[in-house]
Amino acid sequence: MLNMSVYIALVAFAIAMIGIVYRAIKGPSTADRVVALDSLGISLIAVTALFSILLRSSVFLEVILLLGILAFIGTVAFSKYIEKGAIVDRDRHK
């Protein structure tokens, strides 16, 4: 029964990820694309967790943590780029 629930959730996430990729490509603004990429990262984390449940393995937990950190850093970098136009500030005022 658990396996069937995991399979249904995997199909639901696959359908959702198709919509997210469409929004990332066709998004009317850069902010919409950033939100779509963040949602794609979260969905990838969820799919990895579902595979971990399906395989009854805890090996993927480190992968989930790494994906979460990378998704967070990417979202912060894109947000800073949208706000200031640069990710790294080159102006050094002393």
C-alpha atoms as an extended CHARMM CRD file, in Angstrom:
* protein
*
        94  EXT
         1         1  MET       CA              0.0000000000        0.0000000000        0.0000000000  PROA      1               0.0000000000
         2         2  LEU       CA              2.8480000000        2.3700000000        0.8140000000  PROA      2               0.0000000000
         3         3  ASN       CA              4.5110000000        1.6290000000       -2.5150000000  PROA      3               0.0000000000
         4         4  MET       CA              1.3290000000        2.5360000000       -4.3930000000  PROA      4               0.0000000000
         5         5  SER       CA              1.0920000000        5.8350000000       -2.5170000000  PROA      5               0.0000000000
         6         6  VAL       CA              4.7130000000        6.6260000000       -3.3420000000  PROA      6               0.0000000000
         7         7  TYR       CA              4.1490000000        5.8180000000       -7.0150000000  PROA      7               0.0000000000
         8         8  ILE       CA              1.0850000000        8.0780000000       -7.1220000000  PROA      8               0.0000000000
         9         9  ALA       CA              3.0690000000       10.8860000000       -5.4660000000  PROA      9               0.0000000000
        10        10  LEU       CA              5.9190000000       10.4320000000       -7.9650000000  PROA      10              0.0000000000
        11        11  VAL       CA              3.4930000000       10.7520000000      -10.8800000000  PROA      11              0.0000000000
        12        12  ALA       CA              1.9320000000       13.8450000000       -9.2910000000  PROA      12              0.0000000000
        13        13  PHE       CA              5.3520000000       15.4480000000       -8.8400000000  PROA      13              0.0000000000
        14        14  ALA       CA              6.3160000000       14.5780000000      -12.4170000000  PROA      14              0.0000000000
        15        15  ILE       CA              3.2110000000       16.3450000000      -13.7170000000  PROA      15              0.0000000000
        16        16  ALA       CA              3.8750000000       19.3110000000      -11.4250000000  PROA      16              0.0000000000
        17        17  MET       CA              7.4940000000       19.5150000000      -12.5820000000  PROA      17              0.0000000000
        18        18  ILE       CA              6.3620000000       19.7190000000      -16.2030000000  PROA      18              0.0000000000
        19        19  GLY       CA              4.2700000000       22.7630000000      -15.2960000000  PROA      19              0.0000000000
        20        20  ILE       CA              7.1420000000       24.2590000000      -13.3230000000  PROA      20              0.0000000000
        21        21  VAL       CA              9.5710000000       23.8530000000      -16.2320000000  PROA      21              0.0000000000
        22        22  TYR       CA              7.0180000000       25.5180000000      -18.5230000000  PROA      22              0.0000000000
        23        23  ARG       CA              6.7820000000       28.4680000000      -16.1070000000  PROA      23              0.0000000000
        24        24  ALA       CA             10.5680000000       28.6900000000      -15.8820000000  PROA      24              0.0000000000
        25        25  ILE       CA             10.8320000000       28.9020000000      -19.6670000000  PROA      25              0.0000000000
        26        26  LYS       CA              7.8190000000       31.0880000000      -20.4760000000  PROA      26              0.0000000000
        27        27  GLY       CA              7.6350000000       33.1460000000      -17.2800000000  PROA      27              0.0000000000
        28        28  PRO       CA              6.5800000000       36.7070000000      -18.0480000000  PROA      28              0.0000000000
        29        29  SER       CA              9.1730000000       38.1630000000      -15.6950000000  PROA      29              0.0000000000
        30        30  THR       CA             12.5050000000       37.2100000000      -14.2090000000  PROA      30              0.0000000000
        31        31  ALA       CA             10.9470000000       36.9500000000      -10.7590000000  PROA      31              0.0000000000
        32        32  ASP       CA              8.5170000000       34.3080000000      -12.0420000000  PROA      32              0.0000000000
        33        33  ARG       CA             11.4320000000       32.3390000000      -13.4260000000  PROA      33              0.0000000000
        34        34  VAL       CA             13.2750000000       32.5280000000      -10.0990000000  PROA      34              0.0000000000
        35        35  VAL       CA             10.2190000000       31.2600000000       -8.2270000000  PROA      35              0.0000000000
        36        36  ALA       CA              9.8250000000       28.4620000000      -10.7800000000  PROA      36              0.0000000000
        37        37  LEU       CA             13.4570000000       27.4010000000      -10.3730000000  PROA      37              0.0000000000
        38        38  ASP       CA             13.0700000000       27.4130000000       -6.5930000000  PROA      38              0.0000000000
        39        39  SER       CA              9.9170000000       25.3140000000       -6.9110000000  PROA      39              0.0000000000
        40        40  LEU       CA             11.7750000000       22.9430000000       -9.2080000000  PROA      40              0.0000000000
        41        41  GLY       CA             14.4840000000       22.5190000000       -6.5610000000  PROA      41              0.0000000000
        42        42  ILE       CA             11.9080000000       21.8000000000       -3.8690000000  PROA      42              0.0000000000
        43        43  SER       CA             10.1470000000       19.3040000000       -6.1280000000  PROA      43              0.0000000000
        44        44  LEU       CA             13.4650000000       17.5980000000       -6.8280000000  PROA      44              0.0000000000
        45        45  ILE       CA             14.0320000000       17.3100000000       -3.0860000000  PROA      45              0.0000000000
        46        46  ALA       CA             10.5790000000       15.7540000000       -2.6880000000  PROA      46              0.0000000000
        47        47  VAL       CA             11.1820000000       13.2600000000       -5.5090000000  PROA      47              0.0000000000
        48        48  THR       CA             14.5090000000       12.2890000000       -3.9570000000  PROA      48              0.0000000000
        49        49  ALA       CA             12.7740000000       11.7530000000       -0.6090000000  PROA      49              0.0000000000
        50        50  LEU       CA             10.1290000000        9.6050000000       -2.2770000000  PROA      50              0.0000000000
        51        51  PHE       CA             12.8170000000        7.4780000000       -3.9260000000  PROA      51              0.0000000000
        52        52  SER       CA             14.4580000000        7.1260000000       -0.5240000000  PROA      52              0.0000000000
        53        53  ILE       CA             11.1750000000        5.8750000000        0.9210000000  PROA      53              0.0000000000
        54        54  LEU       CA             10.5860000000        3.5730000000       -2.0410000000  PROA      54              0.0000000000
        55        55  LEU       CA             14.0430000000        2.0030000000       -1.7720000000  PROA      55              0.0000000000
        56        56  ARG       CA             13.8950000000        1.9370000000        2.0460000000  PROA      56              0.0000000000
        57        57  SER       CA             17.3040000000        3.5470000000        2.2010000000  PROA      57              0.0000000000
        58        58  SER       CA             18.7040000000        6.5030000000        4.1090000000  PROA      58              0.0000000000
        59        59  VAL       CA             21.5630000000        7.0120000000        1.6520000000  PROA      59              0.0000000000
        60        60  PHE       CA             19.7090000000        9.8290000000       -0.1200000000  PROA      60              0.0000000000
        61        61  LEU       CA             19.3280000000       11.9960000000        2.9900000000  PROA      61              0.0000000000
        62        62  GLU       CA             22.6690000000       13.6940000000        2.3860000000  PROA      62              0.0000000000
        63        63  VAL       CA             21.6300000000       14.3410000000       -1.2080000000  PROA      63              0.0000000000
        64        64  ILE       CA             18.4020000000       15.9300000000        0.0290000000  PROA      64              0.0000000000
        65        65  LEU       CA             20.3460000000       18.2390000000        2.3540000000  PROA      65              0.0000000000
        66        66  LEU       CA             22.7690000000       19.1920000000       -0.4170000000  PROA      66              0.0000000000
        67        67  LEU       CA             19.9160000000       19.9490000000       -2.8390000000  PROA      67              0.0000000000
        68        68  GLY       CA             18.2190000000       22.0980000000       -0.2040000000  PROA      68              0.0000000000
        69        69  ILE       CA             21.3600000000       24.1250000000        0.4090000000  PROA      69              0.0000000000
        70        70  LEU       CA             22.0060000000       24.5810000000       -3.3100000000  PROA      70              0.0000000000
        71        71  ALA       CA             18.4010000000       25.6150000000       -3.9720000000  PROA      71              0.0000000000
        72        72  PHE       CA             18.5730000000       28.1830000000       -1.1710000000  PROA      72              0.0000000000
        73        73  ILE       CA             21.8780000000       29.6490000000       -2.3710000000  PROA      73              0.0000000000
        74        74  GLY       CA             20.6160000000       29.8000000000       -5.9450000000  PROA      74              0.0000000000
        75        75  THR       CA             17.4320000000       31.5860000000       -4.9270000000  PROA      75              0.0000000000
        76        76  VAL       CA             19.3510000000       34.1270000000       -2.8600000000  PROA      76              0.0000000000
        77        77  ALA       CA             21.7970000000       34.7590000000       -5.7170000000  PROA      77              0.0000000000
        78        78  PHE       CA             19.0140000000       35.2470000000       -8.2710000000  PROA      78              0.0000000000
        79        79  SER       CA             17.1260000000       37.5420000000       -5.9010000000  PROA      79              0.0000000000
        80        80  LYS       CA             20.2090000000       39.6590000000       -5.3360000000  PROA      80              0.0000000000
        81        81  TYR       CA             20.8100000000       39.8100000000       -9.0880000000  PROA      81              0.0000000000
        82        82  ILE       CA             17.2360000000       40.9760000000       -9.7050000000  PROA      82              0.0000000000
        83        83  GLU       CA             17.4870000000       43.6290000000       -7.0030000000  PROA      83              0.0000000000
        84        84  LYS       CA             20.9680000000       45.0400000000       -7.6540000000  PROA      84              0.0000000000
        85        85  GLY       CA             22.0030000000       43.7420000000      -11.0690000000  PROA      85              0.0000000000
        86        86  ALA       CA             25.1040000000       42.0480000000       -9.6700000000  PROA      86              0.0000000000
        87        87  ILE       CA             25.6350000000       39.0790000000       -7.4310000000  PROA      87              0.0000000000
        88        88  VAL       CA             29.0010000000       40.1130000000       -6.0030000000  PROA      88              0.0000000000
        89        89  ASP       CA             29.4850000000       43.7350000000       -4.9570000000  PROA      89              0.0000000000
        90        90  ARG       CA             32.7110000000       45.0690000000       -6.4320000000  PROA      90              0.0000000000
        91        91  ASP       CA             32.5210000000       48.5040000000       -4.7820000000  PROA      91              0.0000000000
        92        92  ARG       CA             34.7550000000       48.6240000000       -1.7210000000  PROA      92              0.0000000000
        93        93  HSD       CA             34.3040000000       51.7440000000        0.3480000000  PROA      93              0.0000000000
        94        94  LYS       CA             36.9610000000       52.2810000000        2.9730000000  PROA      94              0.0000000000
